[in-house]
CSV table of C-alpha atoms and ligand atoms in Angstrom, one decimal:
chain,number,residue,atom,x,y,z
A,16,MET,CA,54.3,-86.0,-41.2
A,17,THR,CA,53.0,-86.3,-37.6
A,18,ASP,CA,49.4,-85.3,-36.9
A,19,PHE,CA,50.1,-82.9,-34.2
A,20,PHE,CA,49.6,-79.8,-36.4
A,21,ASP,CA,46.7,-81.4,-38.3
A,22,GLY,CA,44.4,-78.8,-39.9
A,23,ILE,CA,47.0,-76.0,-39.7
A,24,PRO,CA,48.1,-74.7,-43.1
A,25,ALA,CA,51.5,-73.6,-44.2
A,26,ILE,CA,51.9,-69.9,-43.2
A,27,THR,CA,52.4,-67.5,-46.2
A,28,TYR,CA,52.3,-63.8,-46.5
A,29,ASP,CA,48.8,-62.5,-47.1
A,30,PRO,CA,48.1,-59.3,-45.3
A,31,ASP,CA,44.4,-59.4,-46.3
A,32,ALA,CA,43.6,-63.0,-45.1
A,33,THR,CA,40.5,-63.3,-43.0
A,34,HIS,CA,41.9,-66.1,-40.8
A,35,ASP,CA,44.8,-66.1,-38.2
A,36,PHE,CA,47.2,-68.4,-40.0
A,37,THR,CA,49.0,-65.8,-42.1
A,38,TYR,CA,51.9,-63.4,-42.1
A,39,ARG,CA,50.4,-59.9,-42.3
A,40,SER,CA,53.9,-58.1,-42.2
A,41,TYR,CA,56.6,-60.7,-42.6
A,42,ASN,CA,57.0,-61.0,-46.3
A,43,PRO,CA,60.3,-62.9,-46.6
A,44,ASP,CA,60.9,-61.9,-50.2
A,45,GLU,CA,60.4,-58.1,-49.6
A,46,MET,CA,63.4,-56.0,-50.3
A,47,LEU,CA,64.7,-53.5,-47.6
A,48,MET,CA,68.0,-51.7,-48.0
A,49,GLY,CA,69.4,-54.2,-50.5
A,50,LYS,CA,68.4,-57.5,-48.8
A,51,THR,CA,65.3,-59.5,-48.4
A,52,MET,CA,63.4,-59.5,-45.1
A,53,ALA,CA,64.3,-63.2,-44.6
A,54,GLU,CA,68.0,-62.3,-45.0
A,55,HIS,CA,67.8,-59.4,-42.5
A,56,LEU,CA,65.9,-61.2,-39.8
A,57,ARG,CA,67.2,-64.8,-40.1
A,58,PHE,CA,64.5,-66.2,-37.8
A,59,ALA,CA,65.1,-69.2,-35.6
A,60,VAL,CA,62.9,-71.4,-33.6
A,61,ALA,CA,64.3,-72.5,-30.2
A,62,TYR,CA,63.8,-76.3,-29.8
A,63,TRP,CA,63.9,-76.2,-26.0
A,64,HIS,CA,60.9,-74.0,-25.4
A,65,SER,CA,58.7,-75.3,-28.0
A,66,PHE,CA,59.4,-78.9,-27.8
A,67,ALA,CA,61.1,-79.7,-24.5
A,68,TRP,CA,59.5,-77.4,-22.0
A,69,GLU,CA,56.5,-78.9,-20.2
A,70,GLY,CA,54.7,-75.9,-18.9
A,71,GLY,CA,55.9,-75.9,-15.2
A,72,ASP,CA,56.4,-72.9,-13.1
A,73,PRO,CA,57.8,-72.6,-9.4
A,74,PHE,CA,54.2,-73.5,-8.0
A,75,GLY,CA,53.1,-76.2,-10.3
A,76,GLY,CA,54.3,-78.9,-12.8
A,77,GLN,CA,53.6,-80.0,-16.3
A,78,THR,CA,50.5,-78.5,-18.1
A,79,PHE,CA,51.4,-79.6,-21.6
A,80,GLU,CA,50.7,-83.0,-22.9
A,81,ARG,CA,52.7,-83.8,-25.9
A,82,PRO,CA,53.0,-87.2,-27.7
A,83,TRP,CA,56.8,-86.8,-27.7
A,84,PHE,CA,57.2,-86.5,-23.9
A,85,GLY,CA,59.2,-89.5,-22.6
A,86,ASP,CA,62.7,-90.6,-22.2
A,87,THR,CA,63.3,-93.0,-25.1
A,88,MET,CA,65.0,-92.3,-28.3
A,89,ASP,CA,61.6,-93.1,-30.1
A,90,HIS,CA,60.2,-90.1,-28.2
A,91,ALA,CA,63.1,-88.1,-29.4
A,92,LYS,CA,62.4,-88.9,-32.9
A,93,ILE,CA,58.6,-88.1,-32.7
A,94,LYS,CA,59.8,-84.8,-31.2
A,95,ALA,CA,62.1,-84.3,-34.1
A,96,ASP,CA,59.4,-85.1,-36.6
A,97,THR,CA,57.0,-82.7,-35.1
A,98,ALA,CA,59.6,-79.9,-34.8
A,99,PHE,CA,60.4,-80.2,-38.4
A,100,ASP,CA,56.7,-80.4,-39.3
A,101,MET,CA,56.4,-76.9,-37.5
A,102,PHE,CA,59.5,-75.6,-39.3
A,103,LYS,CA,57.7,-76.5,-42.5
A,104,ILE,CA,54.5,-74.7,-41.5
A,105,LEU,CA,56.3,-71.6,-40.4
A,106,GLY,CA,59.0,-71.7,-43.2
A,107,GLN,CA,61.5,-69.8,-41.0
A,108,PRO,CA,65.0,-70.6,-42.1
A,109,TYR,CA,66.8,-71.7,-38.8
A,110,PHE,CA,66.5,-73.5,-35.5
A,111,CYS,CA,68.7,-73.8,-32.4
A,112,PHE,CA,69.0,-76.6,-29.8
A,113,HIS,CA,70.8,-77.8,-26.7
A,114,ASP,CA,72.1,-81.3,-26.5
A,115,ALA,CA,69.6,-82.0,-23.6
A,116,ASP,CA,66.6,-80.9,-25.7
A,117,VAL,CA,67.0,-83.4,-28.4
A,118,ARG,CA,68.0,-86.7,-26.8
A,119,PRO,CA,67.3,-88.3,-23.3
A,120,GLU,CA,70.2,-88.3,-21.0
A,121,GLY,CA,71.9,-91.7,-21.0
A,122,ASP,CA,73.2,-93.7,-17.9
A,123,THR,CA,76.8,-92.8,-18.9
A,124,PHE,CA,78.5,-90.1,-20.7
A,125,ALA,CA,79.2,-92.5,-23.6
A,126,GLU,CA,75.5,-93.3,-23.9
A,127,SER,CA,74.5,-89.6,-23.8
A,128,THR,CA,77.0,-89.0,-26.6
A,129,ALA,CA,75.9,-91.9,-28.8
A,130,ARG,CA,72.4,-90.6,-28.5
A,131,LEU,CA,73.3,-87.1,-29.3
A,132,HIS,CA,75.0,-88.2,-32.5
A,133,GLU,CA,72.2,-90.5,-33.4
A,134,ILE,CA,69.6,-87.8,-33.2
A,135,THR,CA,71.6,-85.2,-34.9
A,136,ASP,CA,72.3,-87.6,-37.7
A,137,TYR,CA,68.5,-87.8,-37.9
A,138,PHE,CA,68.3,-84.1,-37.9
A,139,GLY,CA,70.7,-83.9,-40.8
A,140,GLU,CA,68.5,-86.0,-43.0
A,141,LYS,CA,65.6,-83.7,-42.1
A,142,MET,CA,67.6,-80.5,-42.7
A,143,GLU,CA,68.5,-81.8,-46.1
A,144,GLN,CA,64.9,-82.6,-47.0
A,145,THR,CA,63.3,-79.4,-45.7
A,146,GLY,CA,66.2,-76.9,-46.1
A,147,THR,CA,65.9,-75.8,-42.5
A,148,LYS,CA,69.4,-74.7,-41.2
A,149,LEU,CA,71.0,-74.7,-37.8
A,150,LEU,CA,71.6,-71.1,-36.5
A,151,TRP,CA,73.4,-72.4,-33.4
A,152,GLY,CA,73.9,-75.4,-31.2
A,153,THR,CA,74.8,-75.3,-27.5
A,154,ALA,CA,75.4,-77.5,-24.5
A,155,ASN,CA,72.9,-77.5,-21.6
A,156,LEU,CA,75.3,-77.3,-18.7
A,157,PHE,CA,72.7,-76.1,-16.2
A,158,SER,CA,69.8,-78.5,-15.7
A,159,ASN,CA,71.3,-81.7,-14.4
A,160,ARG,CA,72.1,-81.7,-10.7
A,161,ARG,CA,75.8,-82.4,-11.4
A,162,TYR,CA,76.0,-78.7,-12.6
A,163,MET,CA,74.2,-77.3,-9.5
A,164,SER,CA,77.5,-75.5,-8.4
A,165,GLY,CA,78.6,-74.6,-11.8
A,166,ALA,CA,80.0,-76.2,-15.0
A,167,ALA,CA,83.4,-74.5,-15.9
A,168,THR,CA,83.3,-72.7,-12.5
A,169,ASN,CA,82.5,-75.8,-10.4
A,170,PRO,CA,84.6,-76.3,-7.2
A,171,ASP,CA,85.0,-79.9,-8.5
A,172,PRO,CA,87.4,-80.4,-11.3
A,173,ASP,CA,85.6,-83.6,-12.5
A,174,VAL,CA,82.5,-81.4,-13.4
A,175,PHE,CA,84.8,-79.0,-15.3
A,176,ALA,CA,86.1,-82.1,-17.1
A,177,TYR,CA,82.6,-83.5,-17.8
A,178,SER,CA,81.5,-80.1,-19.1
A,179,ALA,CA,84.5,-79.7,-21.3
A,180,ALA,CA,83.9,-83.1,-22.7
A,181,THR,CA,80.3,-82.2,-23.4
A,182,VAL,CA,81.1,-79.0,-25.1
A,183,LYS,CA,83.5,-80.9,-27.4
A,184,GLU,CA,80.6,-83.1,-28.4
A,185,CYS,CA,78.2,-80.3,-28.9
A,186,ILE,CA,80.7,-78.3,-31.1
A,187,ASP,CA,81.2,-81.5,-33.1
A,188,VAL,CA,77.5,-81.9,-33.8
A,189,THR,CA,77.1,-78.2,-34.5
A,190,HIS,CA,79.8,-78.4,-36.9
A,191,LYS,CA,78.4,-81.6,-38.5
A,192,LEU,CA,75.1,-79.9,-39.1
A,193,GLY,CA,76.6,-76.8,-40.7
A,194,GLY,CA,75.6,-74.7,-37.5
A,195,GLU,CA,76.4,-70.9,-38.2
A,196,ASN,CA,77.3,-70.2,-34.5
A,197,TYR,CA,78.0,-72.0,-31.4
A,198,VAL,CA,76.6,-70.4,-28.2
A,199,LEU,CA,77.8,-70.6,-24.5
A,200,TRP,CA,75.2,-69.4,-21.9
A,201,GLY,CA,76.7,-69.8,-18.4
A,202,GLY,CA,73.5,-70.7,-16.6
A,203,ARG,CA,75.2,-72.0,-13.5
A,204,GLU,CA,78.5,-70.0,-13.9
A,205,GLY,CA,78.1,-67.7,-10.9
A,206,TYR,CA,77.4,-68.0,-7.3
A,207,GLU,CA,74.5,-68.2,-4.6
A,208,THR,CA,76.6,-66.9,-1.8
A,209,LEU,CA,80.1,-65.3,-1.7
A,210,LEU,CA,80.6,-67.1,1.6
A,211,ASN,CA,81.5,-70.3,-0.1
A,212,THR,CA,82.9,-68.9,-3.5
A,213,ASP,CA,86.4,-68.3,-4.8
A,214,MET,CA,85.6,-65.8,-7.4
A,215,LYS,CA,89.2,-65.3,-8.6
A,216,ARG,CA,89.6,-69.1,-9.2
A,217,GLU,CA,86.2,-69.4,-10.8
A,218,ARG,CA,86.9,-66.7,-13.1
A,219,GLN,CA,90.1,-68.2,-14.3
A,220,GLN,CA,88.4,-71.7,-14.8
A,221,ALA,CA,85.8,-69.9,-16.9
A,222,GLY,CA,88.3,-68.1,-19.0
A,223,ARG,CA,90.4,-71.3,-19.8
A,224,PHE,CA,87.3,-73.2,-20.5
A,225,LEU,CA,86.4,-70.6,-23.1
A,226,GLN,CA,89.8,-70.6,-24.6
A,227,MET,CA,89.6,-74.5,-24.9
A,228,ALA,CA,86.2,-74.2,-26.8
A,229,VAL,CA,87.8,-71.6,-29.2
A,230,GLU,CA,91.0,-73.7,-29.7
A,231,TYR,CA,88.9,-76.7,-30.5
A,232,ALA,CA,86.6,-75.0,-32.9
A,233,HIS,CA,89.7,-73.7,-34.8
A,234,LYS,CA,91.3,-77.1,-34.8
A,235,ILE,CA,88.2,-78.8,-36.4
A,236,GLY,CA,87.8,-76.0,-38.8
A,237,PHE,CA,84.4,-74.7,-37.5
A,238,LYS,CA,83.8,-71.5,-39.5
A,239,GLY,CA,80.9,-70.2,-37.4
A,240,SER,CA,81.1,-67.7,-34.7
A,241,ILE,CA,81.4,-68.5,-31.0
A,242,LEU,CA,79.1,-66.6,-28.9
A,243,ILE,CA,78.7,-65.8,-25.2
A,244,GLU,CA,75.1,-65.0,-24.0
A,245,PRO,CA,75.3,-62.5,-21.1
A,246,LYS,CA,72.8,-62.7,-18.2
A,247,PRO,CA,73.1,-61.1,-14.8
A,248,GLN,CA,71.2,-63.6,-12.7
A,249,GLU,CA,68.5,-66.4,-12.8
A,250,PRO,CA,69.2,-69.1,-12.0
A,251,THR,CA,72.0,-68.1,-9.9
A,252,LYS,CA,72.0,-65.0,-7.7
A,253,HIS,CA,75.0,-63.5,-9.6
A,254,GLN,CA,76.3,-64.7,-12.9
A,255,TYR,CA,79.7,-63.8,-14.2
A,256,ASP,CA,78.6,-63.0,-17.7
A,257,TYR,CA,76.6,-60.2,-16.3
A,258,ASP,CA,76.1,-57.9,-19.4
A,259,VAL,CA,78.0,-57.0,-22.5
A,260,ALA,CA,80.4,-54.7,-20.9
A,261,THR,CA,81.2,-57.4,-18.2
A,262,VAL,CA,81.6,-60.0,-20.9
A,263,TYR,CA,84.0,-57.7,-23.0
A,264,GLY,CA,86.3,-57.2,-20.1
A,265,PHE,CA,86.4,-61.0,-19.5
A,266,LEU,CA,87.2,-61.5,-23.2
A,267,LYS,CA,89.9,-59.0,-23.1
A,268,ASP,CA,91.3,-60.5,-19.9
A,269,PHE,CA,91.6,-63.9,-21.6
A,270,GLY,CA,92.7,-62.7,-25.0
A,271,LEU,CA,89.4,-63.6,-26.7
A,272,GLU,CA,88.0,-60.4,-27.8
A,273,ASN,CA,88.6,-61.1,-31.5
A,274,GLU,CA,87.4,-64.8,-31.1
A,275,VAL,CA,84.1,-64.5,-29.3
A,276,LYS,CA,81.1,-62.3,-29.8
A,277,VAL,CA,77.9,-61.9,-28.0
A,278,ASN,CA,74.3,-63.4,-28.2
A,279,ILE,CA,72.1,-60.7,-26.7
A,280,GLU,CA,68.8,-61.4,-25.2
A,281,GLN,CA,66.2,-58.7,-24.8
A,282,GLY,CA,65.1,-60.2,-21.3
A,283,HIS,CA,68.6,-60.5,-20.1
A,284,ALA,CA,69.3,-56.8,-21.0
A,285,ILE,CA,66.3,-55.8,-18.9
A,286,LEU,CA,67.4,-57.9,-16.0
A,287,ALA,CA,70.8,-56.3,-16.1
A,288,GLY,CA,69.1,-52.8,-15.8
A,289,HIS,CA,69.8,-51.9,-19.4
A,290,SER,CA,67.6,-51.5,-22.5
A,291,PHE,CA,68.0,-54.0,-25.3
A,292,GLU,CA,69.2,-51.4,-27.6
A,293,HIS,CA,71.9,-50.3,-25.1
A,294,GLU,CA,73.3,-53.7,-25.2
A,295,LEU,CA,73.2,-54.0,-28.9
A,296,ALA,CA,74.8,-50.5,-29.4
A,297,LEU,CA,77.6,-51.3,-26.9
A,298,ALA,CA,78.3,-54.6,-28.4
A,299,SER,CA,78.5,-53.0,-31.9
A,300,ALA,CA,80.7,-50.2,-30.5
A,301,LEU,CA,83.0,-53.0,-29.1
A,302,GLY,CA,83.0,-55.1,-32.2
A,303,ILE,CA,81.7,-58.1,-30.6
A,304,PHE,CA,77.9,-58.1,-31.8
A,305,GLY,CA,76.9,-61.5,-32.8
A,306,SER,CA,73.3,-62.6,-32.5
A,307,ILE,CA,69.9,-62.0,-30.6
A,308,ASP,CA,67.5,-63.8,-28.6
A,309,MET,CA,64.4,-61.9,-29.4
A,310,ASN,CA,62.2,-62.7,-26.3
A,311,ARG,CA,61.0,-60.1,-23.6
A,312,ASN,CA,60.2,-60.3,-20.1
A,313,ASP,CA,57.1,-59.3,-18.3
A,314,TYR,CA,57.8,-55.9,-16.9
A,315,GLN,CA,55.8,-56.4,-13.7
A,316,SER,CA,57.2,-59.8,-12.6
A,317,GLY,CA,60.7,-58.6,-13.5
A,318,TRP,CA,62.0,-62.1,-14.3
A,319,ASP,CA,63.1,-63.9,-17.3
A,320,THR,CA,59.7,-64.9,-18.4
A,321,ASP,CA,60.8,-65.7,-22.0
A,322,GLN,CA,57.7,-64.2,-23.8
A,323,PHE,CA,57.4,-63.8,-27.5
A,324,PRO,CA,58.0,-60.2,-28.6
A,325,ASN,CA,54.8,-58.1,-29.1
A,326,SER,CA,55.9,-54.5,-28.9
A,327,VAL,CA,56.7,-53.0,-32.2
A,328,PRO,CA,58.4,-49.8,-30.9
A,329,GLU,CA,60.8,-51.8,-28.7
A,330,VAL,CA,61.7,-54.2,-31.5
A,331,ALA,CA,62.2,-51.3,-34.0
A,332,LEU,CA,64.7,-49.7,-31.6
A,333,ALA,CA,66.5,-53.0,-31.4
A,334,TYR,CA,66.6,-53.5,-35.3
A,335,TYR,CA,67.7,-49.9,-35.7
A,336,GLU,CA,70.9,-50.8,-33.7
A,337,VAL,CA,71.3,-54.2,-35.6
A,338,LEU,CA,71.0,-52.4,-39.0
A,339,LYS,CA,73.5,-49.6,-37.8
A,340,ALA,CA,75.8,-52.4,-36.9
A,341,GLY,CA,75.6,-53.5,-40.5
A,342,GLY,CA,73.0,-56.3,-39.9
A,343,PHE,CA,73.6,-60.0,-39.0
A,344,THR,CA,76.5,-61.8,-40.5
A,345,THR,CA,76.4,-65.5,-38.8
A,346,GLY,CA,73.8,-64.3,-36.3
A,347,GLY,CA,70.0,-64.1,-36.4
A,348,THR,CA,66.9,-63.7,-34.6
A,349,ASN,CA,66.2,-66.5,-32.3
A,350,PHE,CA,62.8,-66.8,-30.4
A,351,ASP,CA,64.2,-68.0,-27.1
A,352,ALA,CA,60.5,-67.8,-26.1
A,353,LYS,CA,57.9,-70.1,-24.6
A,354,LEU,CA,54.2,-70.2,-24.5
A,355,ARG,CA,52.3,-69.3,-21.4
A,356,ARG,CA,51.4,-72.3,-19.5
A,357,GLN,CA,47.7,-72.1,-20.3
A,358,SER,CA,48.3,-72.0,-24.0
A,359,LEU,CA,47.9,-75.7,-24.4
A,360,ASP,CA,47.1,-76.2,-28.1
A,361,ALA,CA,49.1,-77.0,-31.1
A,362,GLN,CA,47.9,-73.8,-32.7
A,363,ASP,CA,49.1,-71.6,-29.9
A,364,LEU,CA,52.7,-72.7,-30.8
A,365,ILE,CA,52.3,-71.7,-34.3
A,366,LEU,CA,50.3,-68.4,-33.7
A,367,ALA,CA,53.0,-67.4,-31.1
A,368,HIS,CA,55.7,-67.6,-33.7
A,369,VAL,CA,53.5,-66.0,-36.4
A,370,GLY,CA,52.8,-63.0,-34.2
A,371,ALA,CA,56.5,-62.7,-33.1
A,372,MET,CA,57.6,-62.7,-36.8
A,373,ASP,CA,55.1,-60.0,-37.8
A,374,VAL,CA,56.1,-57.9,-34.9
A,375,CYS,CA,59.8,-58.2,-36.0
A,376,ALA,CA,59.0,-57.6,-39.6
A,377,ARG,CA,57.1,-54.3,-38.5
A,378,GLY,CA,60.0,-53.3,-36.3
A,379,LEU,CA,62.6,-54.0,-39.1
A,380,LYS,CA,60.6,-52.0,-41.5
A,381,ALA,CA,60.5,-49.0,-39.1
A,382,ALA,CA,64.1,-49.3,-38.4
A,383,ALA,CA,65.0,-49.4,-42.1
A,384,ALA,CA,62.8,-46.4,-42.7
A,385,MET,CA,64.5,-44.5,-39.8
A,386,LEU,CA,67.9,-45.3,-41.1
A,387,GLU,CA,67.2,-44.5,-44.8
A,388,ASP,CA,65.4,-41.2,-44.1
A,389,GLY,CA,68.7,-40.3,-42.2
A,390,LYS,CA,67.1,-37.5,-40.0
A,391,LEU,CA,68.1,-39.2,-36.8
A,392,GLU,CA,71.6,-40.0,-37.9
A,393,ASP,CA,72.0,-36.4,-39.2
A,394,ALA,CA,70.9,-35.0,-35.9
A,395,ARG,CA,73.4,-37.2,-34.0
A,396,GLU,CA,76.2,-36.2,-36.5
A,397,ALA,CA,75.4,-32.6,-36.1
A,398,ARG,CA,75.7,-33.0,-32.3
A,399,TYR,CA,79.2,-34.2,-32.6
A,400,ALA,CA,80.1,-31.9,-35.5
A,401,GLY,CA,82.8,-30.1,-33.5
A,402,TRP,CA,84.8,-33.3,-33.2
A,403,GLY,CA,85.2,-33.5,-36.9
A,404,SER,CA,87.0,-30.2,-37.0
A,405,ALA,CA,90.8,-30.0,-36.9
A,406,ARG,CA,90.7,-28.5,-33.5
A,407,GLY,CA,88.5,-31.4,-32.1
A,408,GLN,CA,90.8,-34.0,-33.4
A,409,GLY,CA,93.8,-32.1,-32.3
A,410,LEU,CA,92.5,-32.1,-28.9
A,411,LEU,CA,92.7,-35.9,-28.5
A,412,ASN,CA,96.4,-35.9,-29.3
A,413,SER,CA,97.1,-33.0,-27.0
A,414,ASP,CA,97.8,-33.0,-23.2
A,415,LEU,CA,96.4,-31.3,-20.2
A,416,GLU,CA,99.0,-28.6,-19.9
A,417,THR,CA,98.7,-27.5,-23.7
A,418,ILE,CA,94.9,-27.6,-23.4
A,419,ASN,CA,95.0,-25.6,-20.3
A,420,ALA,CA,97.2,-22.9,-21.8
A,421,GLN,CA,94.9,-22.7,-24.9
A,422,VAL,CA,91.8,-22.5,-22.8
A,423,LYS,CA,93.4,-19.5,-21.0
A,424,ALA,CA,94.7,-17.8,-24.1
A,425,ASP,CA,91.2,-18.2,-25.9
A,426,ALA,CA,89.3,-17.2,-22.8
A,427,LEU,CA,87.1,-20.3,-23.8
A,428,ASN,CA,83.6,-20.3,-22.4
A,429,PRO,CA,81.6,-23.3,-23.7
A,430,GLN,CA,78.0,-22.6,-24.5
A,431,PRO,CA,75.5,-25.6,-24.0
A,432,ALA,CA,73.4,-26.7,-26.9
A,433,SER,CA,69.9,-28.5,-26.5
A,434,GLY,CA,70.0,-32.3,-26.8
A,435,ARG,CA,66.6,-32.1,-28.5
A,436,GLN,CA,65.5,-35.4,-26.7
A,437,GLU,CA,61.8,-34.7,-27.1
A,438,ALA,CA,62.0,-33.6,-30.8
A,439,LEU,CA,64.0,-36.8,-31.6
A,440,GLU,CA,61.5,-38.9,-29.7
A,441,ASN,CA,58.7,-37.4,-31.7
A,442,LEU,CA,60.6,-38.0,-34.9
A,443,ALA,CA,61.4,-41.7,-34.0
A,444,ASN,CA,57.7,-42.2,-33.2
A,445,ARG,CA,56.8,-41.1,-36.8
A,446,TYR,CA,58.2,-44.2,-38.3
A,447,LEU,CA,56.3,-46.7,-36.0
B,508,LIG,C1,68.3,-68.6,-20.6
B,508,LIG,C2,69.0,-68.4,-21.8
B,508,LIG,C3,69.1,-69.8,-22.6
B,508,LIG,C4,70.2,-69.8,-23.7
B,508,LIG,C5,70.6,-70.9,-24.3
B,508,LIG,O1,67.9,-67.7,-19.9
B,508,LIG,O2,68.4,-67.5,-22.6
B,508,LIG,O3,67.8,-70.2,-23.1
B,508,LIG,O4,69.7,-68.9,-24.7
B,508,LIG,O5,71.2,-71.7,-23.4
B,509,LIG,NI1,67.1,-66.2,-21.3
B,510,LIG,NI1,68.6,-67.0,-24.6
């Protein structure tokens, strides 16, 4: 045990507690639709925001002072000790990390790699002791200046090679730790200006890179899911993995639509001009729904502010889509969220997660009630009932000429029906 969280108790479910360190809605063992809440939500803590981020913004640097900040392996171990202390306090089942979050960069590729293996072996022991599991691992192919012009999509083949070699190591350590997914977020896979960019070539590079990752995962027997995390921009002006629809087209193009799924982040959906539930519903319709990053943006600043979720109605609509998609298999709810830079204290880190988990629990309960009650789905089905008839089905197997003749013969004159939007919004609000 480190002393960073001294005085903070393990958080348990106690809705009547008079202090803040309690779950008021997240009751891990409570059954909903045949599964426990813990099994539905599959919460994960993001190592980077909670333990690597120093509190900087575009106008100022570090605000947090943490005993594990520093670039030695000793620091990395104190960071790991503190992280696992937090996991114990929260009792969430999973965590996620990038290579760069967990070990200091070495002077050479070999040194960075040796450090990654050393610290992940250390994780392995701690995971065994605490029972915390790895939801996903990933490579940070965006922070170091070598990636400023892209990783897989870099104009320099040496950077492609360095990135591919790094992904191999990161898949290896994810596999070693029993990770249930491997994520690729293309933070620099895009462009700042088309004037210097060969989009066709860069897209081909990205496609081949992803194929190599999939081939390697198969080769070593990695059973988890490979996930792409769509995002339209930030840090680059335009990113190739813009949104779920774009990623699906890309996967189809490279024959990967049955190999790769998506990790959908609320804030990224908003940046792409969609709602979170839109992205979830589309991924489910396309058969590529994988996992979620449950962090929101600030709607005024309109940037990827990575805030902990705090709106039950928004979260409920998201989990409604997750439940309709059949729930998570390998995926889960990752809090890719960071504190505000004024939230300096150890307890801020704990309470941010406690609040977020409670909001998700309330959202999940509302979503389960909506689905179990069935009124919304009944209304949706009734709206499309015509398509269930023999005539509706026949239409799709017909052709324009036959349909044209039939419409004339029947003197068809379709009558519009109400979409009942307000009534359905009223209905949805009753569960919240
Ligand atoms: C950044 C992304 C990143 C990924 C993991 O916006 O959300 O944190 O989740 O690389
Ligand atoms: Ni993000
Ligand atoms: Ni994310």
